[in-house]
Amino acid sequence: MMHSFRIIPVIDIMNGTAVHANKGLRNEYHPIHMKFSQSSKPQDLLTVFSEKFSFTETYIADLDSIIREKPNIELLSKMIQESPLEIMLDAGIRNLYDIMQFKNLGLSKIILATETIESFDVVDDAISELGLEKIIVSIDMKKQKLISESAEIAEMDIDTIINKISKKGISEIILLDLAKVGSLTGGGHSNYQSIRSNHPNLSIILGGGVKDINDVISIKRQGFNGTLIATSLHKGIITPNNVRSFYQTN
């Protein structure tokens, strides 16, 4: 069952292992130690997410692909085939070649991140190859400042980018502040509220810093459509009972 507000667990994969992401300092990431699993194998985390938390979807960041352009195709394919969860993937898509690598894996969504796409032509390519329903655009930031390897995109403000992709038919975005990832400092930001107000018909998922279930409740009450969670889940701050209770009352 897909809920109207989505709590989406995150798996960051590096060297084929699930790692703890912390403030975008990727050279300092280390294998996770999850309260509800003795394993740092990504496949085992999918089982925990499905069986203990009853999640129906997950967000995966393939850091080997994002950083080194060496995607974990075999591992991802195995995870997609074996898990009942729908998988959305950020693999650091840069161009049409990257899109084609992941097109037929069976992913529920492919993420186009402002950090890595070479230009907005990549969005058009993705729409042509995947269809609008398969695409999420991630607005990547550090301390609320847009990050992008593309000079064209880096010069734009966030509202301009959202307007541009909305005109192409994109209906879902992620607002991801890498500086908040792993920090447990709170998932919202005052700037996000104006984005929510300016784009009432857009599905907006927040990522970075979610500290506990009350934070999740606050994000929902602010009118957002979902949130990514990782550290608060791995540390056992957000529990299976928290998630069940949230969906029974929200």
PDB file of C-alpha atoms in Angstrom:
ATOM      1  CA  MET A   1       0.000   0.000   0.000  1.00  0.00           C
ATOM      2  CA  MET A   2       1.369   3.416  -1.000  1.00  0.00           C
ATOM      3  CA  HIS A   3       0.637   6.062   1.650  1.00  0.00           C
ATOM      4  CA  SER A   4      -0.207   9.688   0.886  1.00  0.00           C
ATOM      5  CA  PHE A   5       2.810  10.774   2.964  1.00  0.00           C
ATOM      6  CA  ARG A   6       5.836   8.601   2.332  1.00  0.00           C
ATOM      7  CA  ILE A   7       8.561   7.718   4.826  1.00  0.00           C
ATOM      8  CA  ILE A   8      11.328   6.469   2.555  1.00  0.00           C
ATOM      9  CA  PRO A   9      14.297   4.586   4.042  1.00  0.00           C
ATOM     10  CA  VAL A  10      17.698   5.199   2.474  1.00  0.00           C
ATOM     11  CA  ILE A  11      20.561   2.874   1.599  1.00  0.00           C
ATOM     12  CA  ASP A  12      23.872   4.459   0.597  1.00  0.00           C
ATOM     13  CA  ILE A  13      26.106   1.931  -1.170  1.00  0.00           C
ATOM     14  CA  MET A  14      29.888   2.245  -1.372  1.00  0.00           C
ATOM     15  CA  ASN A  15      32.223  -0.596  -2.351  1.00  0.00           C
ATOM     16  CA  GLY A  16      29.146  -2.807  -2.476  1.00  0.00           C
ATOM     17  CA  THR A  17      28.384  -2.188   1.218  1.00  0.00           C
ATOM     18  CA  ALA A  18      25.750  -0.071   2.961  1.00  0.00           C
ATOM     19  CA  VAL A  19      27.502   2.912   4.542  1.00  0.00           C
ATOM     20  CA  HIS A  20      26.623   5.697   6.960  1.00  0.00           C
ATOM     21  CA  ALA A  21      26.427   8.966   5.055  1.00  0.00           C
ATOM     22  CA  ASN A  22      27.522  12.027   7.002  1.00  0.00           C
ATOM     23  CA  LYS A  23      27.245  15.623   5.762  1.00  0.00           C
ATOM     24  CA  GLY A  24      28.340  14.773   2.230  1.00  0.00           C
ATOM     25  CA  LEU A  25      31.904  13.954   3.371  1.00  0.00           C
ATOM     26  CA  ARG A  26      32.020  10.867   1.193  1.00  0.00           C
ATOM     27  CA  ASN A  27      35.657   9.962   1.888  1.00  0.00           C
ATOM     28  CA  GLU A  28      34.673   9.509   5.549  1.00  0.00           C
ATOM     29  CA  TYR A  29      31.701   7.168   5.054  1.00  0.00           C
ATOM     30  CA  HIS A  30      31.960   3.806   6.821  1.00  0.00           C
ATOM     31  CA  PRO A  31      29.832   0.625   6.935  1.00  0.00           C
ATOM     32  CA  ILE A  32      26.637   1.127   8.892  1.00  0.00           C
ATOM     33  CA  HIS A  33      25.763  -0.630  12.123  1.00  0.00           C
ATOM     34  CA  MET A  34      21.986  -0.745  12.197  1.00  0.00           C
ATOM     35  CA  LYS A  35      20.150  -1.401  15.443  1.00  0.00           C
ATOM     36  CA  PHE A  36      17.712  -3.729  13.695  1.00  0.00           C
ATOM     37  CA  SER A  37      20.268  -5.675  11.626  1.00  0.00           C
ATOM     38  CA  GLN A  38      23.694  -7.185  12.265  1.00  0.00           C
ATOM     39  CA  SER A  39      24.531  -6.883   8.575  1.00  0.00           C
ATOM     40  CA  SER A  40      25.732  -4.019   6.404  1.00  0.00           C
ATOM     41  CA  LYS A  41      24.794  -5.890   3.224  1.00  0.00           C
ATOM     42  CA  PRO A  42      22.325  -3.787   1.223  1.00  0.00           C
ATOM     43  CA  GLN A  43      20.176  -6.864   0.487  1.00  0.00           C
ATOM     44  CA  ASP A  44      19.776  -7.560   4.210  1.00  0.00           C
ATOM     45  CA  LEU A  45      18.680  -3.987   4.882  1.00  0.00           C
ATOM     46  CA  LEU A  46      15.963  -4.336   2.262  1.00  0.00           C
ATOM     47  CA  THR A  47      14.676  -7.364   4.177  1.00  0.00           C
ATOM     48  CA  VAL A  48      14.647  -5.394   7.440  1.00  0.00           C
ATOM     49  CA  PHE A  49      12.849  -2.470   5.796  1.00  0.00           C
ATOM     50  CA  SER A  50      10.215  -4.777   4.353  1.00  0.00           C
ATOM     51  CA  GLU A  51       9.680  -7.279   7.167  1.00  0.00           C
ATOM     52  CA  LYS A  52      10.232  -5.194  10.325  1.00  0.00           C
ATOM     53  CA  PHE A  53       9.068  -1.764   9.177  1.00  0.00           C
ATOM     54  CA  SER A  54       6.582  -2.729   6.439  1.00  0.00           C
ATOM     55  CA  PHE A  55       8.071  -0.118   4.123  1.00  0.00           C
ATOM     56  CA  THR A  56       7.035  -0.434   0.481  1.00  0.00           C
ATOM     57  CA  GLU A  57       9.809   1.562  -1.167  1.00  0.00           C
ATOM     58  CA  THR A  58      13.408   2.613  -0.645  1.00  0.00           C
ATOM     59  CA  TYR A  59      15.853   5.202  -1.945  1.00  0.00           C
ATOM     60  CA  ILE A  60      19.279   3.915  -2.950  1.00  0.00           C
ATOM     61  CA  ALA A  61      22.312   6.081  -3.641  1.00  0.00           C
ATOM     62  CA  ASP A  62      24.993   4.189  -5.566  1.00  0.00           C
ATOM     63  CA  LEU A  63      28.019   6.162  -4.418  1.00  0.00           C
ATOM     64  CA  ASP A  64      30.396   4.025  -6.476  1.00  0.00           C
ATOM     65  CA  SER A  65      28.522   5.262  -9.524  1.00  0.00           C
ATOM     66  CA  ILE A  66      28.166   8.849  -8.281  1.00  0.00           C
ATOM     67  CA  ILE A  67      31.827   9.261  -7.283  1.00  0.00           C
ATOM     68  CA  ARG A  68      33.745   6.870  -9.538  1.00  0.00           C
ATOM     69  CA  GLU A  69      31.258   6.205 -12.358  1.00  0.00           C
ATOM     70  CA  LYS A  70      31.466   2.477 -11.537  1.00  0.00           C
ATOM     71  CA  PRO A  71      27.862   1.446 -10.872  1.00  0.00           C
ATOM     72  CA  ASN A  72      26.953  -1.660  -8.891  1.00  0.00           C
ATOM     73  CA  ILE A  73      24.804  -2.991 -11.742  1.00  0.00           C
ATOM     74  CA  GLU A  74      24.960  -6.649 -10.697  1.00  0.00           C
ATOM     75  CA  LEU A  75      24.188  -5.901  -7.042  1.00  0.00           C
ATOM     76  CA  LEU A  76      21.365  -3.510  -7.913  1.00  0.00           C
ATOM     77  CA  SER A  77      19.837  -5.980 -10.346  1.00  0.00           C
ATOM     78  CA  LYS A  78      19.892  -8.688  -7.669  1.00  0.00           C
ATOM     79  CA  MET A  79      18.292  -6.356  -5.107  1.00  0.00           C
ATOM     80  CA  ILE A  80      15.532  -5.359  -7.520  1.00  0.00           C
ATOM     81  CA  GLN A  81      14.785  -8.974  -8.414  1.00  0.00           C
ATOM     82  CA  GLU A  82      14.779 -10.297  -4.844  1.00  0.00           C
ATOM     83  CA  SER A  83      13.102  -7.493  -2.888  1.00  0.00           C
ATOM     84  CA  PRO A  84       9.380  -6.664  -2.793  1.00  0.00           C
ATOM     85  CA  LEU A  85      10.258  -3.000  -2.247  1.00  0.00           C
ATOM     86  CA  GLU A  86      10.055  -0.482  -5.054  1.00  0.00           C
ATOM     87  CA  ILE A  87      13.492   1.045  -5.559  1.00  0.00           C
ATOM     88  CA  MET A  88      14.281   4.604  -6.587  1.00  0.00           C
ATOM     89  CA  LEU A  89      17.932   5.071  -7.527  1.00  0.00           C
ATOM     90  CA  ASP A  90      20.369   7.962  -7.537  1.00  0.00           C
ATOM     91  CA  ALA A  91      23.351   6.682  -9.516  1.00  0.00           C
ATOM     92  CA  GLY A  92      24.786  10.067 -10.411  1.00  0.00           C
ATOM     93  CA  ILE A  93      23.174  10.186 -13.859  1.00  0.00           C
ATOM     94  CA  ARG A  94      25.222  12.503 -16.066  1.00  0.00           C
ATOM     95  CA  ASN A  95      24.045  11.904 -19.614  1.00  0.00           C
ATOM     96  CA  LEU A  96      22.023   9.716 -21.965  1.00  0.00           C
ATOM     97  CA  TYR A  97      24.598   6.898 -21.751  1.00  0.00           C
ATOM     98  CA  ASP A  98      24.013   6.663 -17.992  1.00  0.00           C
ATOM     99  CA  ILE A  99      20.251   6.639 -18.455  1.00  0.00           C
ATOM    100  CA  MET A 100      20.531   3.698 -20.837  1.00  0.00           C
ATOM    101  CA  GLN A 101      22.646   1.734 -18.323  1.00  0.00           C
ATOM    102  CA  PHE A 102      19.803   1.734 -15.816  1.00  0.00           C
ATOM    103  CA  LYS A 103      16.772   1.877 -18.095  1.00  0.00           C
ATOM    104  CA  ASN A 104      15.912  -1.832 -18.035  1.00  0.00           C
ATOM    105  CA  LEU A 105      16.892  -2.761 -14.463  1.00  0.00           C
ATOM    106  CA  GLY A 106      13.313  -2.627 -13.200  1.00  0.00           C
ATOM    107  CA  LEU A 107      13.652   0.461 -11.015  1.00  0.00           C
ATOM    108  CA  SER A 108      10.476   2.212  -9.892  1.00  0.00           C
ATOM    109  CA  LYS A 109      12.112   5.636 -10.307  1.00  0.00           C
ATOM    110  CA  ILE A 110      15.390   6.996 -11.624  1.00  0.00           C
ATOM    111  CA  ILE A 111      16.672  10.146  -9.959  1.00  0.00           C
ATOM    112  CA  LEU A 112      18.183  12.986 -11.954  1.00  0.00           C
ATOM    113  CA  ALA A 113      20.300  14.979  -9.515  1.00  0.00           C
ATOM    114  CA  THR A 114      21.361  18.567 -10.099  1.00  0.00           C
ATOM    115  CA  GLU A 115      24.763  17.642  -8.646  1.00  0.00           C
ATOM    116  CA  THR A 116      25.615  15.391 -11.583  1.00  0.00           C
ATOM    117  CA  ILE A 117      23.470  15.959 -14.702  1.00  0.00           C
ATOM    118  CA  GLU A 118      25.509  17.648 -17.422  1.00  0.00           C
ATOM    119  CA  SER A 119      22.665  19.884 -18.625  1.00  0.00           C
ATOM    120  CA  PHE A 120      18.891  20.125 -18.800  1.00  0.00           C
ATOM    121  CA  ASP A 121      19.059  18.196 -22.072  1.00  0.00           C
ATOM    122  CA  VAL A 122      19.519  15.123 -19.861  1.00  0.00           C
ATOM    123  CA  VAL A 123      16.028  15.702 -18.435  1.00  0.00           C
ATOM    124  CA  ASP A 124      14.614  15.705 -21.970  1.00  0.00           C
ATOM    125  CA  ASP A 125      16.552  12.520 -22.779  1.00  0.00           C
ATOM    126  CA  ALA A 126      15.217  10.842 -19.642  1.00  0.00           C
ATOM    127  CA  ILE A 127      11.636  11.810 -20.462  1.00  0.00           C
ATOM    128  CA  SER A 128      12.023  10.338 -23.950  1.00  0.00           C
ATOM    129  CA  GLU A 129      13.604   7.091 -22.747  1.00  0.00           C
ATOM    130  CA  LEU A 130      11.851   6.485 -19.420  1.00  0.00           C
ATOM    131  CA  GLY A 131       8.593   8.454 -19.425  1.00  0.00           C
ATOM    132  CA  LEU A 132       7.653  11.164 -16.948  1.00  0.00           C
ATOM    133  CA  GLU A 133       6.301   8.746 -14.333  1.00  0.00           C
ATOM    134  CA  LYS A 134       9.760   7.175 -13.860  1.00  0.00           C
ATOM    135  CA  ILE A 135      11.635  10.402 -13.127  1.00  0.00           C
ATOM    136  CA  ILE A 136      12.351  12.314  -9.931  1.00  0.00           C
ATOM    137  CA  VAL A 137      14.587  15.385  -9.983  1.00  0.00           C
ATOM    138  CA  SER A 138      16.749  15.886  -6.903  1.00  0.00           C
ATOM    139  CA  ILE A 139      17.659  19.482  -6.065  1.00  0.00           C
ATOM    140  CA  ASP A 140      21.034  18.955  -4.376  1.00  0.00           C
ATOM    141  CA  MET A 141      22.343  21.534  -1.923  1.00  0.00           C
ATOM    142  CA  LYS A 142      24.971  22.097   0.720  1.00  0.00           C
ATOM    143  CA  LYS A 143      23.860  24.515   3.425  1.00  0.00           C
ATOM    144  CA  GLN A 144      20.996  25.600   1.167  1.00  0.00           C
ATOM    145  CA  LYS A 145      23.373  26.456  -1.680  1.00  0.00           C
ATOM    146  CA  LEU A 146      22.722  24.605  -4.930  1.00  0.00           C
ATOM    147  CA  ILE A 147      25.491  22.241  -6.010  1.00  0.00           C
ATOM    148  CA  SER A 148      26.040  21.182  -9.601  1.00  0.00           C
ATOM    149  CA  GLU A 149      28.897  20.070 -11.837  1.00  0.00           C
ATOM    150  CA  SER A 150      27.129  21.943 -14.653  1.00  0.00           C
ATOM    151  CA  ALA A 151      27.972  25.644 -14.964  1.00  0.00           C
ATOM    152  CA  GLU A 152      24.570  26.201 -16.598  1.00  0.00           C
ATOM    153  CA  ILE A 153      22.679  24.730 -13.651  1.00  0.00           C
ATOM    154  CA  ALA A 154      24.962  26.086 -10.911  1.00  0.00           C
ATOM    155  CA  GLU A 155      24.127  29.666 -11.924  1.00  0.00           C
ATOM    156  CA  MET A 156      20.379  29.181 -11.469  1.00  0.00           C
ATOM    157  CA  ASP A 157      18.341  29.657  -8.330  1.00  0.00           C
ATOM    158  CA  ILE A 158      16.222  26.802  -7.053  1.00  0.00           C
ATOM    159  CA  ASP A 159      12.848  28.284  -8.058  1.00  0.00           C
ATOM    160  CA  THR A 160      14.092  28.793 -11.622  1.00  0.00           C
ATOM    161  CA  ILE A 161      15.167  25.156 -11.819  1.00  0.00           C
ATOM    162  CA  ILE A 162      11.849  23.931 -10.441  1.00  0.00           C
ATOM    163  CA  ASN A 163       9.902  26.102 -12.891  1.00  0.00           C
ATOM    164  CA  LYS A 164      12.023  24.802 -15.760  1.00  0.00           C
ATOM    165  CA  ILE A 165      11.516  21.123 -14.942  1.00  0.00           C
ATOM    166  CA  SER A 166       7.828  21.612 -14.100  1.00  0.00           C
ATOM    167  CA  LYS A 167       7.256  22.982 -17.593  1.00  0.00           C
ATOM    168  CA  LYS A 168       8.723  19.738 -18.918  1.00  0.00           C
ATOM    169  CA  GLY A 169       6.078  17.807 -16.976  1.00  0.00           C
ATOM    170  CA  ILE A 170       8.168  16.651 -14.004  1.00  0.00           C
ATOM    171  CA  SER A 171       5.790  16.297 -11.049  1.00  0.00           C
ATOM    172  CA  GLU A 172       8.057  15.080  -8.240  1.00  0.00           C
ATOM    173  CA  ILE A 173      11.251  16.461  -6.711  1.00  0.00           C
ATOM    174  CA  ILE A 174      13.545  15.835  -3.772  1.00  0.00           C
ATOM    175  CA  LEU A 175      15.027  18.734  -1.805  1.00  0.00           C
ATOM    176  CA  LEU A 176      18.284  17.247  -0.503  1.00  0.00           C
ATOM    177  CA  ASP A 177      20.733  19.165   1.667  1.00  0.00           C
ATOM    178  CA  LEU A 178      23.899  17.068   1.789  1.00  0.00           C
ATOM    179  CA  ALA A 179      25.293  19.166   4.648  1.00  0.00           C
ATOM    180  CA  LYS A 180      22.433  17.931   6.839  1.00  0.00           C
ATOM    181  CA  VAL A 181      22.682  14.255   5.883  1.00  0.00           C
ATOM    182  CA  GLY A 182      23.537  12.166   8.944  1.00  0.00           C
ATOM    183  CA  SER A 183      23.396  15.191  11.252  1.00  0.00           C
ATOM    184  CA  LEU A 184      20.071  14.519  13.047  1.00  0.00           C
ATOM    185  CA  THR A 185      19.577  18.303  13.202  1.00  0.00           C
ATOM    186  CA  GLY A 186      16.066  18.350  11.741  1.00  0.00           C
ATOM    187  CA  GLY A 187      14.765  17.700   8.267  1.00  0.00           C
ATOM    188  CA  GLY A 188      13.089  20.983   7.413  1.00  0.00           C
ATOM    189  CA  HIS A 189      14.346  24.458   6.559  1.00  0.00           C
ATOM    190  CA  SER A 190      12.578  27.809   6.443  1.00  0.00           C
ATOM    191  CA  ASN A 191      13.446  28.194   2.743  1.00  0.00           C
ATOM    192  CA  TYR A 192      11.610  24.975   1.939  1.00  0.00           C
ATOM    193  CA  GLN A 193       8.293  26.453   3.002  1.00  0.00           C
ATOM    194  CA  SER A 194       8.411  29.119   0.294  1.00  0.00           C
ATOM    195  CA  ILE A 195       9.211  26.421  -2.272  1.00  0.00           C
ATOM    196  CA  ARG A 196       6.202  24.467  -1.029  1.00  0.00           C
ATOM    197  CA  SER A 197       3.984  27.547  -1.319  1.00  0.00           C
ATOM    198  CA  ASN A 198       5.281  28.502  -4.770  1.00  0.00           C
ATOM    199  CA  HIS A 199       4.739  25.019  -6.212  1.00  0.00           C
ATOM    200  CA  PRO A 200       1.507  23.679  -4.682  1.00  0.00           C
ATOM    201  CA  ASN A 201       0.957  20.964  -7.297  1.00  0.00           C
ATOM    202  CA  LEU A 202       4.429  19.457  -7.050  1.00  0.00           C
ATOM    203  CA  SER A 203       5.168  16.360  -4.967  1.00  0.00           C
ATOM    204  CA  ILE A 204       8.084  17.383  -2.730  1.00  0.00           C
ATOM    205  CA  ILE A 205      10.181  14.954  -0.685  1.00  0.00           C
ATOM    206  CA  LEU A 206      12.689  16.295   1.855  1.00  0.00           C
ATOM    207  CA  GLY A 207      16.062  14.703   2.536  1.00  0.00           C
ATOM    208  CA  GLY A 208      18.783  15.321   5.098  1.00  0.00           C
ATOM    209  CA  GLY A 209      18.824  15.615   8.885  1.00  0.00           C
ATOM    210  CA  VAL A 210      15.557  13.961   9.973  1.00  0.00           C
ATOM    211  CA  LYS A 211      16.054  13.369  13.691  1.00  0.00           C
ATOM    212  CA  ASP A 212      13.002  11.465  14.964  1.00  0.00           C
ATOM    213  CA  ILE A 213       9.363  10.609  14.306  1.00  0.00           C
ATOM    214  CA  ASN A 214       8.212  14.020  15.598  1.00  0.00           C
ATOM    215  CA  ASP A 215      10.350  15.595  12.906  1.00  0.00           C
ATOM    216  CA  VAL A 216       8.578  13.409  10.335  1.00  0.00           C
ATOM    217  CA  ILE A 217       5.203  14.539  11.702  1.00  0.00           C
ATOM    218  CA  SER A 218       6.309  18.184  11.443  1.00  0.00           C
ATOM    219  CA  ILE A 219       7.401  17.727   7.814  1.00  0.00           C
ATOM    220  CA  LYS A 220       4.018  16.226   6.967  1.00  0.00           C
ATOM    221  CA  ARG A 221       2.155  19.066   8.701  1.00  0.00           C
ATOM    222  CA  GLN A 222       4.126  21.598   6.651  1.00  0.00           C
ATOM    223  CA  GLY A 223       2.531  20.144   3.539  1.00  0.00           C
ATOM    224  CA  PHE A 224       5.367  18.074   2.130  1.00  0.00           C
ATOM    225  CA  ASN A 225       4.729  14.699   0.532  1.00  0.00           C
ATOM    226  CA  GLY A 226       7.464  12.568   2.022  1.00  0.00           C
ATOM    227  CA  THR A 227      10.864  12.382   3.646  1.00  0.00           C
ATOM    228  CA  LEU A 228      14.016  10.340   3.312  1.00  0.00           C
ATOM    229  CA  ILE A 229      15.340   8.793   6.526  1.00  0.00           C
ATOM    230  CA  ALA A 230      18.636   7.045   7.185  1.00  0.00           C
ATOM    231  CA  THR A 231      20.610   7.832  10.362  1.00  0.00           C
ATOM    232  CA  SER A 232      17.552   8.075  12.633  1.00  0.00           C
ATOM    233  CA  LEU A 233      16.489   4.673  11.306  1.00  0.00           C
ATOM    234  CA  HIS A 234      19.887   3.003  11.548  1.00  0.00           C
ATOM    235  CA  LYS A 235      20.423   4.241  15.111  1.00  0.00           C
ATOM    236  CA  GLY A 236      17.035   2.952  16.217  1.00  0.00           C
ATOM    237  CA  ILE A 237      15.672   6.430  16.969  1.00  0.00           C
ATOM    238  CA  ILE A 238      12.804   5.771  14.568  1.00  0.00           C
ATOM    239  CA  THR A 239      11.447   2.308  15.343  1.00  0.00           C
ATOM    240  CA  PRO A 240       9.016  -0.068  13.636  1.00  0.00           C
ATOM    241  CA  ASN A 241       6.420   0.920  16.252  1.00  0.00           C
ATOM    242  CA  ASN A 242       6.964   4.607  15.445  1.00  0.00           C
ATOM    243  CA  VAL A 243       6.341   3.961  11.763  1.00  0.00           C
ATOM    244  CA  ARG A 244       3.244   1.830  12.379  1.00  0.00           C
ATOM    245  CA  SER A 245       1.820   4.382  14.791  1.00  0.00           C
ATOM    246  CA  PHE A 246       2.517   7.220  12.345  1.00  0.00           C
ATOM    247  CA  TYR A 247       0.553   5.537   9.582  1.00  0.00           C
ATOM    248  CA  GLN A 248      -2.306   4.596  11.899  1.00  0.00           C
ATOM    249  CA  THR A 249      -2.788   8.205  12.976  1.00  0.00           C
ATOM    250  CA  ASN A 250      -1.775  10.194   9.880  1.00  0.00           C
TER     251      ASN A 250
END
